[in-house]
mmCIF file with all atom_site columns, C-alpha atoms in Angstrom:
data_model
loop_
_atom_site.group_PDB
_atom_site.id
_atom_site.type_symbol
_atom_site.label_atom_id
_atom_site.label_alt_id
_atom_site.label_comp_id
_atom_site.label_asym_id
_atom_site.label_entity_id
_atom_site.label_seq_id
_atom_site.pdbx_PDB_ins_code
_atom_site.Cartn_x
_atom_site.Cartn_y
_atom_site.Cartn_z
_atom_site.occupancy
_atom_site.B_iso_or_equiv
_atom_site.pdbx_formal_charge
_atom_site.auth_seq_id
_atom_site.auth_comp_id
_atom_site.auth_asym_id
_atom_site.auth_atom_id
_atom_site.pdbx_PDB_model_num
ATOM 1   C CA . ASP E 1 1   ? 71.583 54.903 66.664 1.00 58.00 ? 1   ASP E CA 1
ATOM 2   C CA . ALA E 1 2   ? 70.255 53.619 63.406 1.00 59.00 ? 2   ALA E CA 1
ATOM 3   C CA . LYS E 1 3   ? 66.503 53.833 63.161 1.00 79.00 ? 3   LYS E CA 1
ATOM 4   C CA . THR E 1 4   ? 63.579 54.237 60.826 1.00 88.00 ? 4   THR E CA 1
ATOM 5   C CA . THR E 1 5   ? 61.039 57.029 60.737 1.00 91.00 ? 5   THR E CA 1
ATOM 6   C CA . GLN E 1 6   ? 57.459 56.472 59.639 1.00 94.00 ? 6   GLN E CA 1
ATOM 7   C CA . PRO E 1 7   ? 54.225 58.458 59.918 1.00 95.00 ? 7   PRO E CA 1
ATOM 8   C CA . ASN E 1 8   ? 52.113 57.338 62.866 1.00 94.00 ? 8   ASN E CA 1
ATOM 9   C CA . SER E 1 9   ? 48.995 56.711 60.818 1.00 96.00 ? 9   SER E CA 1
ATOM 10  C CA . MET E 1 10  ? 47.564 56.791 57.313 1.00 97.00 ? 10  MET E CA 1
ATOM 11  C CA . GLU E 1 11  ? 44.140 56.290 55.833 1.00 97.00 ? 11  GLU E CA 1
ATOM 12  C CA . SER E 1 12  ? 42.927 54.851 52.572 1.00 96.00 ? 12  SER E CA 1
ATOM 13  C CA . ASN E 1 13  ? 39.716 53.875 50.868 1.00 96.00 ? 13  ASN E CA 1
ATOM 14  C CA . GLU E 1 14  ? 39.195 50.341 49.731 1.00 96.00 ? 14  GLU E CA 1
ATOM 15  C CA . GLU E 1 15  ? 40.609 49.497 46.281 1.00 95.00 ? 15  GLU E CA 1
ATOM 16  C CA . GLU E 1 16  ? 42.776 52.616 46.198 1.00 96.00 ? 16  GLU E CA 1
ATOM 17  C CA . PRO E 1 17  ? 46.587 52.455 46.116 1.00 95.00 ? 17  PRO E CA 1
ATOM 18  C CA . VAL E 1 18  ? 48.456 53.172 49.329 1.00 97.00 ? 18  VAL E CA 1
ATOM 19  C CA . HIS E 1 19  ? 51.996 54.510 49.590 1.00 97.00 ? 19  HIS E CA 1
ATOM 20  C CA . LEU E 1 20  ? 53.614 54.028 52.985 1.00 97.00 ? 20  LEU E CA 1
ATOM 21  C CA . PRO E 1 21  ? 56.866 56.000 53.363 1.00 96.00 ? 21  PRO E CA 1
ATOM 22  C CA . CYS E 1 22  ? 59.892 55.262 55.501 1.00 95.00 ? 22  CYS E CA 1
ATOM 23  C CA . ASN E 1 23  ? 63.090 57.210 56.129 1.00 93.00 ? 23  ASN E CA 1
ATOM 24  C CA . HIS E 1 24  ? 66.234 55.297 57.040 1.00 88.00 ? 24  HIS E CA 1
ATOM 25  C CA . SER E 1 25  ? 69.035 57.762 56.507 1.00 83.00 ? 25  SER E CA 1
ATOM 26  C CA . THR E 1 26  ? 71.576 55.737 58.562 1.00 80.00 ? 26  THR E CA 1
ATOM 27  C CA . ILE E 1 27  ? 71.276 52.536 56.560 1.00 81.00 ? 27  ILE E CA 1
ATOM 28  C CA . SER E 1 28  ? 74.568 50.884 55.663 1.00 77.00 ? 28  SER E CA 1
ATOM 29  C CA . GLY E 1 29  ? 75.477 49.898 52.146 1.00 75.00 ? 29  GLY E CA 1
ATOM 30  C CA . THR E 1 30  ? 74.838 46.157 52.467 1.00 76.00 ? 30  THR E CA 1
ATOM 31  C CA . ASP E 1 31  ? 71.775 45.998 54.698 1.00 77.00 ? 31  ASP E CA 1
ATOM 32  C CA . TYR E 1 32  ? 68.391 45.122 53.310 1.00 83.00 ? 32  TYR E CA 1
ATOM 33  C CA . ILE E 1 33  ? 65.241 47.117 53.998 1.00 88.00 ? 33  ILE E CA 1
ATOM 34  C CA . HIS E 1 34  ? 62.454 44.986 55.384 1.00 91.00 ? 34  HIS E CA 1
ATOM 35  C CA . TRP E 1 35  ? 58.737 45.593 55.766 1.00 94.00 ? 35  TRP E CA 1
ATOM 36  C CA . TYR E 1 36  ? 56.482 43.650 58.076 1.00 95.00 ? 36  TYR E CA 1
ATOM 37  C CA . ARG E 1 37  ? 52.887 44.162 59.059 1.00 96.00 ? 37  ARG E CA 1
ATOM 38  C CA . GLN E 1 38  ? 51.010 43.258 62.194 1.00 94.00 ? 38  GLN E CA 1
ATOM 39  C CA . LEU E 1 39  ? 47.314 42.526 62.169 1.00 92.00 ? 39  LEU E CA 1
ATOM 40  C CA . PRO E 1 40  ? 45.412 42.989 65.450 1.00 87.00 ? 40  PRO E CA 1
ATOM 41  C CA . SER E 1 41  ? 46.299 40.369 68.071 1.00 85.00 ? 41  SER E CA 1
ATOM 42  C CA . GLN E 1 42  ? 48.761 38.605 65.752 1.00 89.00 ? 42  GLN E CA 1
ATOM 43  C CA . GLY E 1 43  ? 52.506 38.350 65.346 1.00 91.00 ? 43  GLY E CA 1
ATOM 44  C CA . PRO E 1 44  ? 54.255 40.394 62.652 1.00 92.00 ? 44  PRO E CA 1
ATOM 45  C CA . GLU E 1 45  ? 54.022 39.038 59.126 1.00 93.00 ? 45  GLU E CA 1
ATOM 46  C CA . TYR E 1 46  ? 56.654 39.431 56.424 1.00 92.00 ? 46  TYR E CA 1
ATOM 47  C CA . VAL E 1 47  ? 55.634 41.672 53.540 1.00 95.00 ? 47  VAL E CA 1
ATOM 48  C CA . ILE E 1 48  ? 58.680 42.375 51.397 1.00 94.00 ? 48  ILE E CA 1
ATOM 49  C CA . HIS E 1 49  ? 62.364 43.257 51.481 1.00 91.00 ? 49  HIS E CA 1
ATOM 50  C CA . GLY E 1 50  ? 64.936 44.663 49.119 1.00 89.00 ? 50  GLY E CA 1
ATOM 51  C CA . LEU E 1 51  ? 68.437 46.039 48.778 1.00 86.00 ? 51  LEU E CA 1
ATOM 52  C CA . THR E 1 52  ? 68.696 48.567 45.956 1.00 86.00 ? 52  THR E CA 1
ATOM 53  C CA . SER E 1 53  ? 66.283 48.025 43.135 1.00 83.00 ? 53  SER E CA 1
ATOM 54  C CA . ASN E 1 54  ? 62.527 47.992 43.345 1.00 90.00 ? 54  ASN E CA 1
ATOM 55  C CA . VAL E 1 55  ? 60.902 44.721 44.348 1.00 92.00 ? 55  VAL E CA 1
ATOM 56  C CA . ASN E 1 56  ? 57.505 43.217 43.671 1.00 93.00 ? 56  ASN E CA 1
ATOM 57  C CA . ASN E 1 57  ? 55.669 40.268 45.158 1.00 90.00 ? 57  ASN E CA 1
ATOM 58  C CA . ARG E 1 58  ? 52.077 39.146 45.449 1.00 89.00 ? 58  ARG E CA 1
ATOM 59  C CA . MET E 1 59  ? 51.471 41.310 48.500 1.00 88.00 ? 59  MET E CA 1
ATOM 60  C CA . ALA E 1 60  ? 53.114 44.604 47.624 1.00 94.00 ? 60  ALA E CA 1
ATOM 61  C CA . SER E 1 61  ? 55.835 46.549 45.850 1.00 96.00 ? 61  SER E CA 1
ATOM 62  C CA . LEU E 1 62  ? 58.841 48.194 47.419 1.00 96.00 ? 62  LEU E CA 1
ATOM 63  C CA . ALA E 1 63  ? 60.313 51.320 45.890 1.00 96.00 ? 63  ALA E CA 1
ATOM 64  C CA . ILE E 1 64  ? 63.792 52.184 47.156 1.00 93.00 ? 64  ILE E CA 1
ATOM 65  C CA . ALA E 1 65  ? 65.309 55.617 46.662 1.00 93.00 ? 65  ALA E CA 1
ATOM 66  C CA . GLU E 1 66  ? 68.503 55.789 44.670 1.00 91.00 ? 66  GLU E CA 1
ATOM 67  C CA . ASP E 1 67  ? 70.479 56.932 47.719 1.00 90.00 ? 67  ASP E CA 1
ATOM 68  C CA . ARG E 1 68  ? 68.734 54.208 49.824 1.00 89.00 ? 68  ARG E CA 1
ATOM 69  C CA . LYS E 1 69  ? 67.874 56.690 52.544 1.00 90.00 ? 69  LYS E CA 1
ATOM 70  C CA . SER E 1 70  ? 64.171 56.184 52.093 1.00 93.00 ? 70  SER E CA 1
ATOM 71  C CA . SER E 1 71  ? 61.740 53.636 50.752 1.00 94.00 ? 71  SER E CA 1
ATOM 72  C CA . THR E 1 72  ? 58.028 53.325 50.037 1.00 96.00 ? 72  THR E CA 1
ATOM 73  C CA . LEU E 1 73  ? 55.813 50.315 50.467 1.00 97.00 ? 73  LEU E CA 1
ATOM 74  C CA . ILE E 1 74  ? 53.086 50.277 47.846 1.00 97.00 ? 74  ILE E CA 1
ATOM 75  C CA . LEU E 1 75  ? 49.833 48.386 48.246 1.00 97.00 ? 75  LEU E CA 1
ATOM 76  C CA . HIS E 1 76  ? 48.308 48.553 44.800 1.00 94.00 ? 76  HIS E CA 1
ATOM 77  C CA . ARG E 1 77  ? 44.671 48.072 45.819 1.00 95.00 ? 77  ARG E CA 1
ATOM 78  C CA . ALA E 1 78  ? 43.969 48.300 49.521 1.00 95.00 ? 78  ALA E CA 1
ATOM 79  C CA . THR E 1 79  ? 41.460 45.911 51.013 1.00 96.00 ? 79  THR E CA 1
ATOM 80  C CA . LEU E 1 80  ? 39.882 45.887 54.445 1.00 95.00 ? 80  LEU E CA 1
ATOM 81  C CA . ARG E 1 81  ? 42.209 42.994 55.323 1.00 94.00 ? 81  ARG E CA 1
ATOM 82  C CA . ASP E 1 82  ? 45.200 45.291 54.792 1.00 95.00 ? 82  ASP E CA 1
ATOM 83  C CA . ALA E 1 83  ? 44.297 47.326 57.876 1.00 96.00 ? 83  ALA E CA 1
ATOM 84  C CA . ALA E 1 84  ? 47.322 46.781 60.112 1.00 96.00 ? 84  ALA E CA 1
ATOM 85  C CA . VAL E 1 85  ? 50.433 48.387 61.554 1.00 95.00 ? 85  VAL E CA 1
ATOM 86  C CA . TYR E 1 86  ? 53.217 48.413 58.964 1.00 97.00 ? 86  TYR E CA 1
ATOM 87  C CA . TYR E 1 87  ? 56.810 48.366 60.148 1.00 94.00 ? 87  TYR E CA 1
ATOM 88  C CA . CYS E 1 88  ? 59.831 49.434 58.147 1.00 93.00 ? 88  CYS E CA 1
ATOM 89  C CA . ILE E 1 89  ? 62.832 47.674 59.657 1.00 89.00 ? 89  ILE E CA 1
ATOM 90  C CA . LEU E 1 90  ? 66.591 47.795 59.433 1.00 82.00 ? 90  LEU E CA 1
ATOM 91  C CA . ILE E 1 91  ? 68.760 44.843 60.331 1.00 76.00 ? 91  ILE E CA 1
ATOM 92  C CA . ILE E 1 92  ? 71.957 45.914 62.073 1.00 71.00 ? 92  ILE E CA 1
ATOM 93  C CA . THR E 1 93  ? 74.470 43.110 62.667 1.00 70.00 ? 93  THR E CA 1
ATOM 94  C CA . ASP E 1 94  ? 71.909 40.409 63.454 1.00 72.00 ? 94  ASP E CA 1
ATOM 95  C CA . LYS E 1 95  ? 69.550 42.742 65.284 1.00 75.00 ? 95  LYS E CA 1
ATOM 96  C CA . LEU E 1 96  ? 66.213 43.773 63.840 1.00 77.00 ? 96  LEU E CA 1
ATOM 97  C CA . ILE E 1 97  ? 65.356 47.304 64.877 1.00 76.00 ? 97  ILE E CA 1
ATOM 98  C CA . PHE E 1 98  ? 61.633 48.023 64.804 1.00 81.00 ? 98  PHE E CA 1
ATOM 99  C CA . GLY E 1 99  ? 60.249 51.534 64.830 1.00 77.00 ? 99  GLY E CA 1
ATOM 100 C CA . THR E 1 100 ? 56.757 52.394 66.009 1.00 82.00 ? 100 THR E CA 1
ATOM 101 C CA . GLY E 1 101 ? 55.261 51.718 62.578 1.00 92.00 ? 101 GLY E CA 1
ATOM 102 C CA . THR E 1 102 ? 52.391 53.225 60.591 1.00 96.00 ? 102 THR E CA 1
ATOM 103 C CA . ARG E 1 103 ? 48.828 52.287 61.466 1.00 96.00 ? 103 ARG E CA 1
ATOM 104 C CA . LEU E 1 104 ? 46.899 51.939 58.205 1.00 97.00 ? 104 LEU E CA 1
ATOM 105 C CA . GLN E 1 105 ? 43.139 52.359 58.282 1.00 97.00 ? 105 GLN E CA 1
ATOM 106 C CA . VAL E 1 106 ? 41.153 51.220 55.269 1.00 97.00 ? 106 VAL E CA 1
ATOM 107 C CA . PHE E 1 107 ? 37.612 52.472 54.774 1.00 96.00 ? 107 PHE E CA 1
ATOM 108 C CA . PRO E 1 108 ? 34.924 50.731 52.706 1.00 95.00 ? 108 PRO E CA 1
ATOM 109 C CA . ASN M 2 1   ? 55.356 22.118 59.021 1.00 64.00 ? 1   ASN M CA 1
ATOM 110 C CA . ALA M 2 2   ? 54.191 24.076 62.101 1.00 75.00 ? 2   ALA M CA 1
ATOM 111 C CA . GLY M 2 3   ? 56.525 27.076 61.704 1.00 91.00 ? 3   GLY M CA 1
ATOM 112 C CA . VAL M 2 4   ? 57.265 28.926 64.962 1.00 95.00 ? 4   VAL M CA 1
ATOM 113 C CA . THR M 2 5   ? 55.356 27.651 67.982 1.00 95.00 ? 5   THR M CA 1
ATOM 114 C CA . GLN M 2 6   ? 55.117 29.593 71.225 1.00 96.00 ? 6   GLN M CA 1
ATOM 115 C CA . THR M 2 7   ? 53.729 28.277 74.496 1.00 96.00 ? 7   THR M CA 1
ATOM 116 C CA . PRO M 2 8   ? 51.860 29.217 76.570 1.00 96.00 ? 8   PRO M CA 1
ATOM 117 C CA . LYS M 2 9   ? 49.547 31.687 74.815 1.00 95.00 ? 9   LYS M CA 1
ATOM 118 C CA . PHE M 2 10  ? 48.567 33.343 78.089 1.00 96.00 ? 10  PHE M CA 1
ATOM 119 C CA . GLN M 2 11  ? 50.224 33.430 81.503 1.00 96.00 ? 11  GLN M CA 1
ATOM 120 C CA . VAL M 2 12  ? 49.606 35.263 84.761 1.00 97.00 ? 12  VAL M CA 1
ATOM 121 C CA . LEU M 2 13  ? 52.400 35.459 87.320 1.00 96.00 ? 13  LEU M CA 1
ATOM 122 C CA . LYS M 2 14  ? 52.847 36.994 90.718 1.00 97.00 ? 14  LYS M CA 1
ATOM 123 C CA . THR M 2 15  ? 55.736 39.347 91.338 1.00 97.00 ? 15  THR M CA 1
ATOM 124 C CA . GLY M 2 16  ? 58.883 37.374 92.096 1.00 97.00 ? 16  GLY M CA 1
ATOM 125 C CA . GLN M 2 17  ? 57.819 34.166 90.376 1.00 97.00 ? 17  GLN M CA 1
ATOM 126 C CA . SER M 2 18  ? 59.953 32.659 87.661 1.00 96.00 ? 18  SER M CA 1
ATOM 127 C CA . MET M 2 19  ? 58.859 30.996 84.472 1.00 95.00 ? 19  MET M CA 1
ATOM 128 C CA . THR M 2 20  ? 60.009 29.952 81.019 1.00 97.00 ? 20  THR M CA 1
ATOM 129 C CA . LEU M 2 21  ? 58.396 30.956 77.744 1.00 98.00 ? 21  LEU M CA 1
ATOM 130 C CA . GLN M 2 22  ? 58.880 28.265 75.145 1.00 98.00 ? 22  GLN M CA 1
ATOM 131 C CA . CYS M 2 23  ? 59.704 28.787 71.477 1.00 97.00 ? 23  CYS M CA 1
ATOM 132 C CA . ALA M 2 24  ? 60.233 26.020 68.955 1.00 97.00 ? 24  ALA M CA 1
ATOM 133 C CA . GLN M 2 25  ? 60.667 26.021 65.185 1.00 96.00 ? 25  GLN M CA 1
ATOM 134 C CA . ASP M 2 26  ? 60.715 23.113 62.755 1.00 94.00 ? 26  ASP M CA 1
ATOM 135 C CA . MET M 2 27  ? 62.268 24.899 59.766 1.00 92.00 ? 27  MET M CA 1
ATOM 136 C CA . ASN M 2 28  ? 65.921 24.214 60.656 1.00 91.00 ? 28  ASN M CA 1
ATOM 137 C CA . HIS M 2 29  ? 66.477 27.939 61.158 1.00 92.00 ? 29  HIS M CA 1
ATOM 138 C CA . GLU M 2 30  ? 69.763 29.032 62.647 1.00 90.00 ? 30  GLU M CA 1
ATOM 139 C CA . TYR M 2 31  ? 68.624 32.463 63.807 1.00 90.00 ? 31  TYR M CA 1
ATOM 140 C CA . MET M 2 32  ? 66.107 32.836 66.637 1.00 92.00 ? 32  MET M CA 1
ATOM 141 C CA . SER M 2 33  ? 65.108 35.841 68.677 1.00 92.00 ? 33  SER M CA 1
ATOM 142 C CA . TRP M 2 34  ? 62.769 37.131 71.367 1.00 95.00 ? 34  TRP M CA 1
ATOM 143 C CA . TYR M 2 35  ? 60.868 40.430 71.328 1.00 94.00 ? 35  TYR M CA 1
ATOM 144 C CA . ARG M 2 36  ? 58.520 42.149 73.690 1.00 95.00 ? 36  ARG M CA 1
ATOM 145 C CA . GLN M 2 37  ? 55.734 44.459 72.626 1.00 94.00 ? 37  GLN M CA 1
ATOM 146 C CA . ASP M 2 38  ? 54.157 46.896 75.030 1.00 92.00 ? 38  ASP M CA 1
ATOM 147 C CA . PRO M 2 39  ? 50.769 48.485 74.280 1.00 84.00 ? 39  PRO M CA 1
ATOM 148 C CA . GLY M 2 40  ? 50.863 50.881 71.339 1.00 78.00 ? 40  GLY M CA 1
ATOM 149 C CA . MET M 2 41  ? 54.554 50.312 70.727 1.00 80.00 ? 41  MET M CA 1
ATOM 150 C CA . GLY M 2 42  ? 56.765 48.490 68.290 1.00 83.00 ? 42  GLY M CA 1
ATOM 151 C CA . LEU M 2 43  ? 58.742 45.374 69.107 1.00 89.00 ? 43  LEU M CA 1
ATOM 152 C CA . ARG M 2 44  ? 61.927 45.546 71.153 1.00 90.00 ? 44  ARG M CA 1
ATOM 153 C CA . LEU M 2 45  ? 64.607 42.896 70.920 1.00 90.00 ? 45  LEU M CA 1
ATOM 154 C CA . ILE M 2 46  ? 65.378 41.054 74.160 1.00 94.00 ? 46  ILE M CA 1
ATOM 155 C CA . HIS M 2 47  ? 67.876 38.327 73.179 1.00 94.00 ? 47  HIS M CA 1
ATOM 156 C CA . TYR M 2 48  ? 68.839 36.546 70.006 1.00 91.00 ? 48  TYR M CA 1
ATOM 157 C CA . SER M 2 49  ? 70.832 33.540 68.838 1.00 91.00 ? 49  SER M CA 1
ATOM 158 C CA . VAL M 2 50  ? 72.650 32.932 65.555 1.00 88.00 ? 50  VAL M CA 1
ATOM 159 C CA . GLY M 2 51  ? 73.003 29.204 66.170 1.00 89.00 ? 51  GLY M CA 1
ATOM 160 C CA . ALA M 2 52  ? 73.045 26.456 68.790 1.00 91.00 ? 52  ALA M CA 1
ATOM 161 C CA . GLY M 2 53  ? 75.283 27.389 71.698 1.00 93.00 ? 53  GLY M CA 1
ATOM 162 C CA . ILE M 2 54  ? 75.429 31.083 70.739 1.00 91.00 ? 54  ILE M CA 1
ATOM 163 C CA . THR M 2 55  ? 73.314 33.831 72.304 1.00 93.00 ? 55  THR M CA 1
ATOM 164 C CA . ASP M 2 56  ? 73.586 37.586 72.560 1.00 91.00 ? 56  ASP M CA 1
ATOM 165 C CA . GLN M 2 57  ? 71.758 40.512 74.097 1.00 92.00 ? 57  GLN M CA 1
ATOM 166 C CA . GLY M 2 58  ? 69.330 42.809 72.341 1.00 89.00 ? 58  GLY M CA 1
ATOM 167 C CA . GLU M 2 59  ? 67.966 46.197 73.366 1.00 87.00 ? 59  GLU M CA 1
ATOM 168 C CA . VAL M 2 60  ? 66.207 45.188 76.612 1.00 93.00 ? 60  VAL M CA 1
ATOM 169 C CA . PRO M 2 61  ? 67.890 42.055 78.078 1.00 96.00 ? 61  PRO M CA 1
ATOM 170 C CA . ASN M 2 62  ? 67.684 42.825 81.804 1.00 95.00 ? 62  ASN M CA 1
ATOM 171 C CA . GLY M 2 63  ? 65.570 40.365 83.774 1.00 96.00 ? 63  GLY M CA 1
ATOM 172 C CA . TYR M 2 64  ? 65.659 37.702 81.067 1.00 97.00 ? 64  TYR M CA 1
ATOM 173 C CA . ASN M 2 65  ? 67.892 34.728 80.358 1.00 97.00 ? 65  ASN M CA 1
ATOM 174 C CA . VAL M 2 66  ? 68.142 32.547 77.258 1.00 97.00 ? 66  VAL M CA 1
ATOM 175 C CA . SER M 2 67  ? 69.982 29.444 76.160 1.00 96.00 ? 67  SER M CA 1
ATOM 176 C CA . ARG M 2 68  ? 70.188 27.615 72.837 1.00 96.00 ? 68  ARG M CA 1
ATOM 177 C CA . SER M 2 69  ? 71.086 23.975 73.343 1.00 96.00 ? 69  SER M CA 1
ATOM 178 C CA . THR M 2 70  ? 69.387 22.811 70.131 1.00 96.00 ? 70  THR M CA 1
ATOM 179 C CA . THR M 2 71  ? 68.644 24.368 66.758 1.00 94.00 ? 71  THR M CA 1
ATOM 180 C CA . GLU M 2 72  ? 64.905 23.921 67.292 1.00 96.00 ? 72  GLU M CA 1
ATOM 181 C CA . ASP M 2 73  ? 64.365 25.490 70.721 1.00 97.00 ? 73  ASP M CA 1
ATOM 182 C CA . PHE M 2 74  ? 65.036 28.905 72.207 1.00 98.00 ? 74  PHE M CA 1
ATOM 183 C CA . PRO M 2 75  ? 63.410 29.303 75.645 1.00 98.00 ? 75  PRO M CA 1
ATOM 184 C CA . LEU M 2 76  ? 63.149 32.665 77.400 1.00 98.00 ? 76  LEU M CA 1
ATOM 185 C CA . ARG M 2 77  ? 63.435 32.622 81.192 1.00 98.00 ? 77  ARG M CA 1
ATOM 186 C CA . LEU M 2 78  ? 62.087 35.270 83.503 1.00 96.00 ? 78  LEU M CA 1
ATOM 187 C CA . LEU M 2 79  ? 64.181 35.008 86.639 1.00 92.00 ? 79  LEU M CA 1
ATOM 188 C CA . SER M 2 80  ? 62.026 37.036 89.053 1.00 96.00 ? 80  SER M CA 1
ATOM 189 C CA . ALA M 2 81  ? 58.950 38.469 87.378 1.00 96.00 ? 81  ALA M CA 1
ATOM 190 C CA . ALA M 2 82  ? 58.153 42.152 87.828 1.00 97.00 ? 82  ALA M CA 1
ATOM 191 C CA . PRO M 2 83  ? 55.051 44.136 86.788 1.00 96.00 ? 83  PRO M CA 1
ATOM 192 C CA . SER M 2 84  ? 57.236 45.982 84.252 1.00 95.00 ? 84  SER M CA 1
ATOM 193 C CA . GLN M 2 85  ? 57.565 42.694 82.395 1.00 96.00 ? 85  GLN M CA 1
ATOM 194 C CA . THR M 2 86  ? 53.858 42.612 81.627 1.00 96.00 ? 86  THR M CA 1
ATOM 195 C CA . SER M 2 87  ? 53.859 42.508 77.838 1.00 97.00 ? 87  SER M CA 1
ATOM 196 C CA . VAL M 2 88  ? 53.261 40.406 74.752 1.00 97.00 ? 88  VAL M CA 1
ATOM 197 C CA . TYR M 2 89  ? 56.282 38.307 73.862 1.00 98.00 ? 89  TYR M CA 1
ATOM 198 C CA . PHE M 2 90  ? 57.087 37.188 70.316 1.00 97.00 ? 90  PHE M CA 1
ATOM 199 C CA . CYS M 2 91  ? 59.614 34.670 69.126 1.00 96.00 ? 91  CYS M CA 1
ATOM 200 C CA . ALA M 2 92  ? 60.982 34.846 65.580 1.00 93.00 ? 92  ALA M CA 1
ATOM 201 C CA . SER M 2 93  ? 63.300 32.719 63.491 1.00 93.00 ? 93  SER M CA 1
ATOM 202 C CA . SER M 2 94  ? 65.162 32.959 60.215 1.00 89.00 ? 94  SER M CA 1
ATOM 203 C CA . TYR M 2 95  ? 67.458 30.832 58.067 1.00 83.00 ? 95  TYR M CA 1
ATOM 204 C CA . SER M 2 96  ? 70.598 32.926 58.082 1.00 72.00 ? 96  SER M CA 1
ATOM 205 C CA . SER M 2 97  ? 73.449 30.538 57.360 1.00 55.00 ? 97  SER M CA 1
ATOM 206 C CA . ARG M 2 98  ? 73.533 31.395 53.657 1.00 50.00 ? 98  ARG M CA 1
ATOM 207 C CA . GLY M 2 99  ? 74.633 34.939 54.271 1.00 52.00 ? 99  GLY M CA 1
ATOM 208 C CA . PRO M 2 100 ? 73.833 38.091 56.180 1.00 55.00 ? 100 PRO M CA 1
ATOM 209 C CA . LEU M 2 101 ? 70.661 37.927 58.247 1.00 60.00 ? 101 LEU M CA 1
ATOM 210 C CA . SER M 2 102 ? 69.278 40.880 56.348 1.00 65.00 ? 102 SER M CA 1
ATOM 211 C CA . ARG M 2 103 ? 68.881 38.756 53.239 1.00 67.00 ? 103 ARG M CA 1
ATOM 212 C CA . GLU M 2 104 ? 66.353 36.482 54.895 1.00 79.00 ? 104 GLU M CA 1
ATOM 213 C CA . LYS M 2 105 ? 62.805 36.988 56.070 1.00 84.00 ? 105 LYS M CA 1
ATOM 214 C CA . LEU M 2 106 ? 61.707 36.320 59.622 1.00 88.00 ? 106 LEU M CA 1
ATOM 215 C CA . PHE M 2 107 ? 58.930 34.050 60.736 1.00 92.00 ? 107 PHE M CA 1
ATOM 216 C CA . PHE M 2 108 ? 57.104 35.057 63.911 1.00 94.00 ? 108 PHE M CA 1
ATOM 217 C CA . GLY M 2 109 ? 55.150 33.045 66.416 1.00 95.00 ? 109 GLY M CA 1
ATOM 218 C CA . SER M 2 110 ? 51.666 34.057 67.539 1.00 94.00 ? 110 SER M CA 1
ATOM 219 C CA . GLY M 2 111 ? 52.857 35.475 70.841 1.00 95.00 ? 111 GLY M CA 1
ATOM 220 C CA . THR M 2 112 ? 52.541 34.944 74.590 1.00 97.00 ? 112 THR M CA 1
ATOM 221 C CA . GLN M 2 113 ? 50.482 37.420 76.605 1.00 96.00 ? 113 GLN M CA 1
ATOM 222 C CA . LEU M 2 114 ? 52.147 37.735 80.024 1.00 97.00 ? 114 LEU M CA 1
ATOM 223 C CA . SER M 2 115 ? 50.680 39.577 82.987 1.00 96.00 ? 115 SER M CA 1
ATOM 224 C CA . VAL M 2 116 ? 52.646 40.076 86.194 1.00 96.00 ? 116 VAL M CA 1
ATOM 225 C CA . LEU M 2 117 ? 50.588 41.108 89.201 1.00 96.00 ? 117 LEU M CA 1
#
């Protein structure tokens, strides 16, 4: 089955960059890579998505490997409000497949 | 524009009771879906719909029914509640008619905390 693999947890200090990795070796050629985050007691929130080339928005950047088998979500300057569980997701024929995500802790 | 609205926010049921979790969106989204999230775990897809009148099963459909009579609403029915269905339930929607779902971002509701005793 197609799935994503992420580290269980990562830590960062405030105002430092954070690189959250994800492996998705079974991704098909036309499926986008999505990242969502979930703050405590809230529903998941869209962060970014991309297909092949790197993507930037106001929240983060997404770096996609040339072979598309892995990607990295980059938070350029972590804040305390970025503490959340970050999910790297594949969409397989109308089904979003969540992994267990990476819990990001940010320290002052 | 309210986005995705889920009701109720909290619910306690006894084993064997039935109930319906409501989900409504006002963004004219074609795609809607239901997930459950158990403590310390990611979300698992229960059922989804790509448009009015069309539904399909996700990863964990047993014990749940859905219907999609309108674009706006996608209720989730628990037929006979069991303690194993104690979870947080999230509804999500997306505007997918322009192409593959994977091109679009999903909007999630704030969740329903369900406890089955």
